[in-house]
PDB file of C-alpha atoms in Angstrom:
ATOM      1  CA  UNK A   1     -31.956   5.905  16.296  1.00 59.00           C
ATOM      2  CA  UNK A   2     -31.211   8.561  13.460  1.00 57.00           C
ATOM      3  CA  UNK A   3     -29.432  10.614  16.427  1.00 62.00           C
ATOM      4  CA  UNK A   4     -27.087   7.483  17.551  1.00 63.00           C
ATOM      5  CA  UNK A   5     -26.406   7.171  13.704  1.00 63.00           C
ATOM      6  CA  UNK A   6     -25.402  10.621  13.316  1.00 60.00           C
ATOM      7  CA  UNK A   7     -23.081  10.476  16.151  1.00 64.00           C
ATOM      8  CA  UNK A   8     -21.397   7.494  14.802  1.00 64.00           C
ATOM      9  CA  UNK A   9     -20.908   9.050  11.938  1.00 68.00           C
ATOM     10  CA  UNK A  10     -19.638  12.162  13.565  1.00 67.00           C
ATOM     11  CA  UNK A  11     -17.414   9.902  15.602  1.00 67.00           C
ATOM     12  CA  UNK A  12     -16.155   7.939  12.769  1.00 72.00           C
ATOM     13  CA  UNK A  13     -14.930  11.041  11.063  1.00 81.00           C
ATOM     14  CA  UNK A  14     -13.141  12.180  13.615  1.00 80.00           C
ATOM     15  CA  UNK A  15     -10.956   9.210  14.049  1.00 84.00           C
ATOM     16  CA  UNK A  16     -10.380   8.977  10.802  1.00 87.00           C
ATOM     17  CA  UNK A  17      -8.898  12.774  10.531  1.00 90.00           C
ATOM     18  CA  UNK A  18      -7.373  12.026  13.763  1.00 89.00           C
ATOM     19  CA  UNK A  19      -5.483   8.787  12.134  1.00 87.00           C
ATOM     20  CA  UNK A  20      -4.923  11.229   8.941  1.00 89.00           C
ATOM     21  CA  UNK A  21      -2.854  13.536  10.620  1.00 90.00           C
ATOM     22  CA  UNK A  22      -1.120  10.666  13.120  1.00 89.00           C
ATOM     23  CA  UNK A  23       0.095   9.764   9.387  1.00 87.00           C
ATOM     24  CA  UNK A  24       1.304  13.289   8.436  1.00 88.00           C
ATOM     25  CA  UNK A  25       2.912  13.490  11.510  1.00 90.00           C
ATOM     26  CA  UNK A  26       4.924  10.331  10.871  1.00 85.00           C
ATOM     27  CA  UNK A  27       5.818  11.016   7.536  1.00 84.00           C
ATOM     28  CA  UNK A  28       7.396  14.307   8.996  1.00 85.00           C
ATOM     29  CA  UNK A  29       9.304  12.389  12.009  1.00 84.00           C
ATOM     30  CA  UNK A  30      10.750  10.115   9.094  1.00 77.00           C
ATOM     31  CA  UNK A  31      12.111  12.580   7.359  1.00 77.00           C
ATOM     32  CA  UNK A  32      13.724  13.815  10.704  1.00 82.00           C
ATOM     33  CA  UNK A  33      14.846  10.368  11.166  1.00 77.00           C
ATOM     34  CA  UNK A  34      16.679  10.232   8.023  1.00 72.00           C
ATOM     35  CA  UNK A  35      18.538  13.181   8.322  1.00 78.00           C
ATOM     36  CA  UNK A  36      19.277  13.575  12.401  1.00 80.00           C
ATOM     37  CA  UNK A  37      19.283  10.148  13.393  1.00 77.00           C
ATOM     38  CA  UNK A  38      16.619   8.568  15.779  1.00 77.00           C
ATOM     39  CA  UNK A  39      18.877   9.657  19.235  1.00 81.00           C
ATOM     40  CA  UNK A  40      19.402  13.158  17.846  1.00 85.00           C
ATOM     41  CA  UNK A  41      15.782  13.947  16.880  1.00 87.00           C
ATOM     42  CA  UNK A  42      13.470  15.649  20.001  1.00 90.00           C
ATOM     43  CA  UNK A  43       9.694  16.168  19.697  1.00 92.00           C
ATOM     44  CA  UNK A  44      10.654  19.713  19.290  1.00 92.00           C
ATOM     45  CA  UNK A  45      11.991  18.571  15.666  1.00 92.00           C
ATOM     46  CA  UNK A  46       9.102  16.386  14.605  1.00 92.00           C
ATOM     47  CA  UNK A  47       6.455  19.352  16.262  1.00 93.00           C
ATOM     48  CA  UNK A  48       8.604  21.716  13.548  1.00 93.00           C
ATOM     49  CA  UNK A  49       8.797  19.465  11.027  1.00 91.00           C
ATOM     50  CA  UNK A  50       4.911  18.855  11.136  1.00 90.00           C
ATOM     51  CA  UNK A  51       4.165  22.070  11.007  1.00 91.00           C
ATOM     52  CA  UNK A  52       2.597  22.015  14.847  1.00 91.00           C
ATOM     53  CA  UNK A  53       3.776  23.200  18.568  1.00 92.00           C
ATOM     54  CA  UNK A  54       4.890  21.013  20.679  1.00 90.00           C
ATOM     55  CA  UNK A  55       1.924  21.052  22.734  1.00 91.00           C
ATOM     56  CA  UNK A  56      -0.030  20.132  19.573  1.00 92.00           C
ATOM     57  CA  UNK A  57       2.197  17.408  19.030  1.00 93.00           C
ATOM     58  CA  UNK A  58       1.298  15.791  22.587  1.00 92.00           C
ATOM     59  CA  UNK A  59      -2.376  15.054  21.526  1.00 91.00           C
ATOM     60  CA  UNK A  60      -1.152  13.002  18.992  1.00 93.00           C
ATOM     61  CA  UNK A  61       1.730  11.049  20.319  1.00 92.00           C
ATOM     62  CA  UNK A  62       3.035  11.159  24.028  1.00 90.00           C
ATOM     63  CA  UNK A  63       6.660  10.631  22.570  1.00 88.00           C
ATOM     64  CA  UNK A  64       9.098   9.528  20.661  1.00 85.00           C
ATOM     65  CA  UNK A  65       8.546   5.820  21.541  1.00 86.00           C
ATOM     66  CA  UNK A  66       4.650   5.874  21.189  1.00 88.00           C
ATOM     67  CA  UNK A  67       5.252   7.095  17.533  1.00 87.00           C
ATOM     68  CA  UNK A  68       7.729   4.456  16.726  1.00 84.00           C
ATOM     69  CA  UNK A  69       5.696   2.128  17.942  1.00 87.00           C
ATOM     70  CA  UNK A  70       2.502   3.082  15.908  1.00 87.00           C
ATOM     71  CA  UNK A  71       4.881   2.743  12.967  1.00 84.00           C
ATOM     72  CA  UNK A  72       6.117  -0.591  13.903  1.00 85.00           C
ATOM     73  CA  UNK A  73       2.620  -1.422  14.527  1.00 87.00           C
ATOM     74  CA  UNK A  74       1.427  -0.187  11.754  1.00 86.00           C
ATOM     75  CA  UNK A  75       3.784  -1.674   9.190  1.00 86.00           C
ATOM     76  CA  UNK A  76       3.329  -5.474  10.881  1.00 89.00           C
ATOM     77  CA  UNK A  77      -0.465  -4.647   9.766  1.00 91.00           C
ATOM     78  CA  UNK A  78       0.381  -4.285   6.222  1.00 90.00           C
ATOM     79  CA  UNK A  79       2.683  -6.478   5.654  1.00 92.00           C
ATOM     80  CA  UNK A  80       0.406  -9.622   7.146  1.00 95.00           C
ATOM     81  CA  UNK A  81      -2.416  -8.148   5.300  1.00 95.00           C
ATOM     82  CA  UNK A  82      -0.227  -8.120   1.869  1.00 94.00           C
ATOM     83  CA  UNK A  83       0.819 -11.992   3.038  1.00 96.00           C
ATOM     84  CA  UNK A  84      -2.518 -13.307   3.855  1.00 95.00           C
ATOM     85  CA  UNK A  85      -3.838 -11.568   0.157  1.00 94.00           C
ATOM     86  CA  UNK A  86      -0.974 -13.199  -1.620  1.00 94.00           C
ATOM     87  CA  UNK A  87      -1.337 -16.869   0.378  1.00 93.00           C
ATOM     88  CA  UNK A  88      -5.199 -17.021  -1.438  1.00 93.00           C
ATOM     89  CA  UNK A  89      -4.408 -16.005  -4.937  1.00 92.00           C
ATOM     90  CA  UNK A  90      -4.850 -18.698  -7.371  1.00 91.00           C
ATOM     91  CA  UNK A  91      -0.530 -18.391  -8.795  1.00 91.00           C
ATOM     92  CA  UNK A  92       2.362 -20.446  -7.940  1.00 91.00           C
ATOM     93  CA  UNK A  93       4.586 -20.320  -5.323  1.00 91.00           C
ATOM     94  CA  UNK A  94       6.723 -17.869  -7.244  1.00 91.00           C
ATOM     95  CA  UNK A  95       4.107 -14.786  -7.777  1.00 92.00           C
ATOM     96  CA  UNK A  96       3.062 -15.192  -4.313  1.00 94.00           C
ATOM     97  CA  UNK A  97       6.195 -14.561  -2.990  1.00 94.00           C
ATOM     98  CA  UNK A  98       6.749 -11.875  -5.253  1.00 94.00           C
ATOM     99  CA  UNK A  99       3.987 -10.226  -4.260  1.00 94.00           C
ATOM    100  CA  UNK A 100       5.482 -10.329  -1.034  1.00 95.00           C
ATOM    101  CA  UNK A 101       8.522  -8.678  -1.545  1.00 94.00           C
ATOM    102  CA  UNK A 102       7.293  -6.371  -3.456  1.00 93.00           C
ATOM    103  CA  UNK A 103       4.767  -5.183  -0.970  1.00 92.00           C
ATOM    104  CA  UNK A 104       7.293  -5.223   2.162  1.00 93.00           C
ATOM    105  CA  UNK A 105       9.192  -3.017  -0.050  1.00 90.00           C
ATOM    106  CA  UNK A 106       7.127  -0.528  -1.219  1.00 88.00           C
ATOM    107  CA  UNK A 107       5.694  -0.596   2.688  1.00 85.00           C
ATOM    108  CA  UNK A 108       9.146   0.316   4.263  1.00 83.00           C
ATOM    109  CA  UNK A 109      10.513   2.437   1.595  1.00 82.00           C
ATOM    110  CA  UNK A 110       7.530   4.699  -0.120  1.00 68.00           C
ATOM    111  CA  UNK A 111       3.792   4.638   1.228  1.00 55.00           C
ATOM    112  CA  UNK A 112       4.673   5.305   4.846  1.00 56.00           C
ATOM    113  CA  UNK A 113       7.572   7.801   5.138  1.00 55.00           C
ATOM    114  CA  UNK A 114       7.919   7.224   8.796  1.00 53.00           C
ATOM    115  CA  UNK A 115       8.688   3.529   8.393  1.00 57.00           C
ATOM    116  CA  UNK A 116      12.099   4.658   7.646  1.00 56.00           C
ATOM    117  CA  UNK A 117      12.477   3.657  11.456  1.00 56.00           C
ATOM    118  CA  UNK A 118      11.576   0.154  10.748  1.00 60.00           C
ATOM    119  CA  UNK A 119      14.832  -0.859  12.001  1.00 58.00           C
ATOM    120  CA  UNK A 120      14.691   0.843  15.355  1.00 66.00           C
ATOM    121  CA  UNK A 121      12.441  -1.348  17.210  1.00 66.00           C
ATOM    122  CA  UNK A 122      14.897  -2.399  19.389  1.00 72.00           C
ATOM    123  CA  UNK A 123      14.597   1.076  20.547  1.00 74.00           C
ATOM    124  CA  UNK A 124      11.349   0.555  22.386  1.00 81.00           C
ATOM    125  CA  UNK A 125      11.117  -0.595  25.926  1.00 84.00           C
ATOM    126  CA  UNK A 126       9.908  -4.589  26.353  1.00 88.00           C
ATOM    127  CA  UNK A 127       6.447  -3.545  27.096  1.00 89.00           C
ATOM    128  CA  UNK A 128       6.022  -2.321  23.612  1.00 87.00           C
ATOM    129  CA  UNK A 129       8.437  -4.786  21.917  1.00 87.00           C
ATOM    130  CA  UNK A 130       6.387  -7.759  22.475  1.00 90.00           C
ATOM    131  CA  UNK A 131       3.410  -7.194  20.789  1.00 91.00           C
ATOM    132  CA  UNK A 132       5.582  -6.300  17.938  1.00 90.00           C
ATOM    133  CA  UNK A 133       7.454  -9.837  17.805  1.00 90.00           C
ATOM    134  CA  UNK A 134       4.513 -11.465  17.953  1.00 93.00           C
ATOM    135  CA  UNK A 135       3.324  -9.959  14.707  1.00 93.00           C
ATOM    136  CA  UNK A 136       6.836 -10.212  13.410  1.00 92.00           C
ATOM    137  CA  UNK A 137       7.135 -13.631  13.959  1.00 94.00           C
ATOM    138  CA  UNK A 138       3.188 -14.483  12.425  1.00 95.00           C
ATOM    139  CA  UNK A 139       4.617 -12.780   9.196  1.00 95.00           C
ATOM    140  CA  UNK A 140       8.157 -14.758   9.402  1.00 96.00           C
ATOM    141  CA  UNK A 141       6.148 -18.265   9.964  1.00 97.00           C
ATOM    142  CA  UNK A 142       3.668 -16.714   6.667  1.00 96.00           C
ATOM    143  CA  UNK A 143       6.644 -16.129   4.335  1.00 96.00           C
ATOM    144  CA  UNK A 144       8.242 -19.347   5.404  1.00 96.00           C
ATOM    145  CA  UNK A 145       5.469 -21.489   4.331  1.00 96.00           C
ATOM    146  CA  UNK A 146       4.880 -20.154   1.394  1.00 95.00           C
ATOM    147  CA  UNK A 147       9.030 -20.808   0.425  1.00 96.00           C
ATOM    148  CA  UNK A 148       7.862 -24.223   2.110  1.00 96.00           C
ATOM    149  CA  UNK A 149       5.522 -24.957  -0.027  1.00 94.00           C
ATOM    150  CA  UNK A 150       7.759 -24.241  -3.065  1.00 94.00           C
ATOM    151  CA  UNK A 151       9.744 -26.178  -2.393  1.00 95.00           C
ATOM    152  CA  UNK A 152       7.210 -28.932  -2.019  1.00 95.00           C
ATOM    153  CA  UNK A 153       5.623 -28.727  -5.304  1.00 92.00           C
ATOM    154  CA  UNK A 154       9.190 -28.918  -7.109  1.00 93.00           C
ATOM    155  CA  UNK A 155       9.237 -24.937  -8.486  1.00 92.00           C
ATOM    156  CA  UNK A 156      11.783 -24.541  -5.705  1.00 93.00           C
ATOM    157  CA  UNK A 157      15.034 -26.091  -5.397  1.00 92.00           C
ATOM    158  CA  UNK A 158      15.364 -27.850  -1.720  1.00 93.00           C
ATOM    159  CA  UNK A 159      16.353 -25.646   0.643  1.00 93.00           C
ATOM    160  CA  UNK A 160      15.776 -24.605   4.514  1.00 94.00           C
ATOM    161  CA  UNK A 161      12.816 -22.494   4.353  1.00 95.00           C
ATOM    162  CA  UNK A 162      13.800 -20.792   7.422  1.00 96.00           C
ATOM    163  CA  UNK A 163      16.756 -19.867   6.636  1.00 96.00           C
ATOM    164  CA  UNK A 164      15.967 -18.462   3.267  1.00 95.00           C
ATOM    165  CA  UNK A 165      13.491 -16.805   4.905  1.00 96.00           C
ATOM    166  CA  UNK A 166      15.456 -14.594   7.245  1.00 95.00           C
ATOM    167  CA  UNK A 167      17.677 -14.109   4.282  1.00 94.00           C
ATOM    168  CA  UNK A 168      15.100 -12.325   1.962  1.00 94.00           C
ATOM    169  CA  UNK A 169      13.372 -10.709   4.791  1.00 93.00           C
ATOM    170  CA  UNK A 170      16.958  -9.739   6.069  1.00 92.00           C
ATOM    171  CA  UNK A 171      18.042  -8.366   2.630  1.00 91.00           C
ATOM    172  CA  UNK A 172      14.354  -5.980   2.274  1.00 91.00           C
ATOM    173  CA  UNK A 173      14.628  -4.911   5.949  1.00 88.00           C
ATOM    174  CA  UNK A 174      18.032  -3.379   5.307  1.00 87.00           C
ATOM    175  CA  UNK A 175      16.548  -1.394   2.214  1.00 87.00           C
ATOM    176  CA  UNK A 176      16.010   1.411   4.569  1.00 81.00           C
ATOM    177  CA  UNK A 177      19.259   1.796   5.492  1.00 79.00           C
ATOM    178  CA  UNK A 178      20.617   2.807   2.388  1.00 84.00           C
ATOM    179  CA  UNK A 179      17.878   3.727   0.248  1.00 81.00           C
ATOM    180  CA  UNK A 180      17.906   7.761  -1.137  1.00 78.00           C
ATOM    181  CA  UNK A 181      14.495   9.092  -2.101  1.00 75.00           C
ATOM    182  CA  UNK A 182      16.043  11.172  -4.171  1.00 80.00           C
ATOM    183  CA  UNK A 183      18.227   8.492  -6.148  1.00 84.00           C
ATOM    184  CA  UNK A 184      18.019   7.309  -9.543  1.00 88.00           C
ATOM    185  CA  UNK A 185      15.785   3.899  -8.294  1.00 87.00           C
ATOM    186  CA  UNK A 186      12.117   4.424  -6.938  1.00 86.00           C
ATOM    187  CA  UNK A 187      11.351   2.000  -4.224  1.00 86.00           C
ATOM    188  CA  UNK A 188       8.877   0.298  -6.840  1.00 87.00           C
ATOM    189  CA  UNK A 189      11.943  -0.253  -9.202  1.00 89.00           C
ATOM    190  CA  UNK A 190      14.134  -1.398  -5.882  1.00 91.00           C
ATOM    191  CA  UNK A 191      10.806  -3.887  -5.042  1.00 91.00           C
ATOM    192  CA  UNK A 192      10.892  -5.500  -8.598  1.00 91.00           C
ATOM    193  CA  UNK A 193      14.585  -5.312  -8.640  1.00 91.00           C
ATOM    194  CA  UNK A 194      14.725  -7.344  -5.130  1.00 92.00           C
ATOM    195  CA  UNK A 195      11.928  -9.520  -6.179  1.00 91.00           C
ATOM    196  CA  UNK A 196      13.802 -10.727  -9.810  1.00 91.00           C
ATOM    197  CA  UNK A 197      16.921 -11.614  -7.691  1.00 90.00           C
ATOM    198  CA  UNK A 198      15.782 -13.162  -4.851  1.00 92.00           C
ATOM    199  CA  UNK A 199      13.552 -15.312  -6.421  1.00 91.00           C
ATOM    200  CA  UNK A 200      16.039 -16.207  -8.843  1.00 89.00           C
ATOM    201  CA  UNK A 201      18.014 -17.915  -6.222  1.00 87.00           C
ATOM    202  CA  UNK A 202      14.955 -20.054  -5.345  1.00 91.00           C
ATOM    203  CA  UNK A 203      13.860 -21.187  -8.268  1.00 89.00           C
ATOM    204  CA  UNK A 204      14.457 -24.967  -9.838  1.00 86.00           C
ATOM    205  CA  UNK A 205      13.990 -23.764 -13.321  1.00 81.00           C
ATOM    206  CA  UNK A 206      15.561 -19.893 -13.459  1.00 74.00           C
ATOM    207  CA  UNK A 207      14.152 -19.810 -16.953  1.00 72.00           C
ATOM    208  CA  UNK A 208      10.570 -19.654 -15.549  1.00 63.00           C
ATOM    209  CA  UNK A 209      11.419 -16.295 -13.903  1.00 62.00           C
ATOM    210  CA  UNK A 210      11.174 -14.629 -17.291  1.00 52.00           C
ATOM    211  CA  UNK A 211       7.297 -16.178 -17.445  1.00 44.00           C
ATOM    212  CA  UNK A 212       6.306 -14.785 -13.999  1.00 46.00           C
ATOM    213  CA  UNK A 213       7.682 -11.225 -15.214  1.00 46.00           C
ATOM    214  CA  UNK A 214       5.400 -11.865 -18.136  1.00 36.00           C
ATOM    215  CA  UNK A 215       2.784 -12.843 -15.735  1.00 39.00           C
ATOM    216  CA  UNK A 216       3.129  -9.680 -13.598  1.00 47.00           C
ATOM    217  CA  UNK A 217       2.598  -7.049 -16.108  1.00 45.00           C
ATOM    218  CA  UNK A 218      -0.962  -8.431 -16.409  1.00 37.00           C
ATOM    219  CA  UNK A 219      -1.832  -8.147 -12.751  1.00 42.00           C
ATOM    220  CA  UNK A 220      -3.189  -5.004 -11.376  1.00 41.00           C
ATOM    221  CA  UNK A 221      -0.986  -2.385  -9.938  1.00 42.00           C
ATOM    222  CA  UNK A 222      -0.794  -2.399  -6.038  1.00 38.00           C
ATOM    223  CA  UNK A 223      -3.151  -0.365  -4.625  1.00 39.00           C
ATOM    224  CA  UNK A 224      -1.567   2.807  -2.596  1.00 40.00           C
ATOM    225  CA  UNK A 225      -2.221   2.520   1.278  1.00 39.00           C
ATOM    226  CA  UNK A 226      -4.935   4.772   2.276  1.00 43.00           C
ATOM    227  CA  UNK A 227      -5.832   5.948   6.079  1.00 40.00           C
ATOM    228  CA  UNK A 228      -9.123   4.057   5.833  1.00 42.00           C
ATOM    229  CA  UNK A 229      -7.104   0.700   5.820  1.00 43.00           C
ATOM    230  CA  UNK A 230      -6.373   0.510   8.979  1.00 41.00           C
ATOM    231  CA  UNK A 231      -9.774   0.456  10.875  1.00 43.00           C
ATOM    232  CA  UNK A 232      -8.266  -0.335  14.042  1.00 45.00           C
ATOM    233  CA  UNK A 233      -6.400   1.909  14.247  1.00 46.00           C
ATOM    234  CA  UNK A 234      -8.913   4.123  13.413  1.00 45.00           C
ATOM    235  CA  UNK A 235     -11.032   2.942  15.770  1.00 45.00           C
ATOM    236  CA  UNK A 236      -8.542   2.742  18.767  1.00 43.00           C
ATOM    237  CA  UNK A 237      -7.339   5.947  18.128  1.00 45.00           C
ATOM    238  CA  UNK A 238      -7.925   8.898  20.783  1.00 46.00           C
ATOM    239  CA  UNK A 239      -9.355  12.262  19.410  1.00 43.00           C
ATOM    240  CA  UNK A 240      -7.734  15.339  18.367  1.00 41.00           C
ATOM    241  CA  UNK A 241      -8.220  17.828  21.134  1.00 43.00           C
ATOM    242  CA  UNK A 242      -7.325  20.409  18.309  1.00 39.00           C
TER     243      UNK A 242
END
């Protein structure tokens, strides 16, 4: 029994440095991304910019594809898990859906350098696209309720939750497309920015956007995205034959 433990343990480890450097790997390929362009960038360039040989690089990913997909996948994760967090906190519809936009963000823009491909997805062949709408589309339908249910309890102004929805979602997507790391905004101070604005437009009584600010400087800070939140990935993962 102690034995078994041990090799869980052992096991557990491994995936976890295995997922650790999966990580590095994509923050590296991001950074390619950014400057070369998705088309232009080989495995040659992401094995440099990682600071591994090619060969190294195929225990990790297979290709190009399989490591946009693990970022695709990856993000979806995080931004249902930031939903499903906000949907049971005891605020209104307002910090809820602020807590939203500030975590999709701060998820495509600064934890996860390699989700600077987050717009490439239509870049993947259908096998791996669908599992990826599906998740897109659960976090779509998650954001639209809670708008929904704004607008139901009066704090927002009638409107077509769907449509509002692709809007804001639309709007935080496209972040990645212009944003400069090195600019004068952080990605937090783009997330807060975004979330003033676009709640703004939602709200019956503007005024009570000044309250919610109020309200947010008391709530924690998010916490940063660490390798051990993603389990499954963890657990799926295959090991390092480094």
């Amino acid at each position: 029994m102690a034995n078994r433990r041990g090799t869980k343990r052992t096991h557990g480890r491994i995936a976890r440095r295995y997922l650790a450097r999966r990580l590095e790997i994509l923050r590296a390929a991001g950074n390619q991304f950014r400057v070369a362009g998705f088309a232009e960038t080989g495995m040659r360039d992401i094995a440099a910019a990682a600071d591994l040989s090619p060969a190294n690089l195929y225990n990790y990913f297979q290709g190009k594809h399989e490591l946009l997909f693990f970022c695709q996948d990856l993000t979806l994760d995080r931004l249902i898990a930031a939903l499903e967090k906000a949907r049971c906190l005891r605020v209104n519809a307002g910090e809820k859906l602020r807590l939203v936009i500030v975590s999709h963000v701060r998820c495509v823009l600064d934890e996860v350098e390699g989700s600077a491909a987050h717009l490439l997805a239509s870049s993947l062949p259908p096998r791996l696209q669908r599992p990826l709408v599906a998740k897109r589309d659960r976090y779509e339908e998650g954001v639209r309720h809670l708008i929904a249910a704004g607008v139901r309890t009066g704090e927002f102004t009638p409107c077509d939750p769907a449509l509002a929805t692709r809007a804001i979602l639309g709007a935080l997507n496209w972040t990645v497309r212009w944003f400069n790391p090195g600019g004068t905004l952080t990605a937090t101070e783009i997330a807060e920015g975004f979330a003033d604005y676009l709640i703004r437009g939602l709200l019956a009584n503007p005024s009570s956007l000044r309250r919610s600010s109020v309200a947010r400087k008391q709530q924690r800070p998010i916490r940063k995205f660490r390798p051990r939140d993603t389990e499954r990935h963890a657990a799926t993962a295959r090991p390092s034959k480094r």
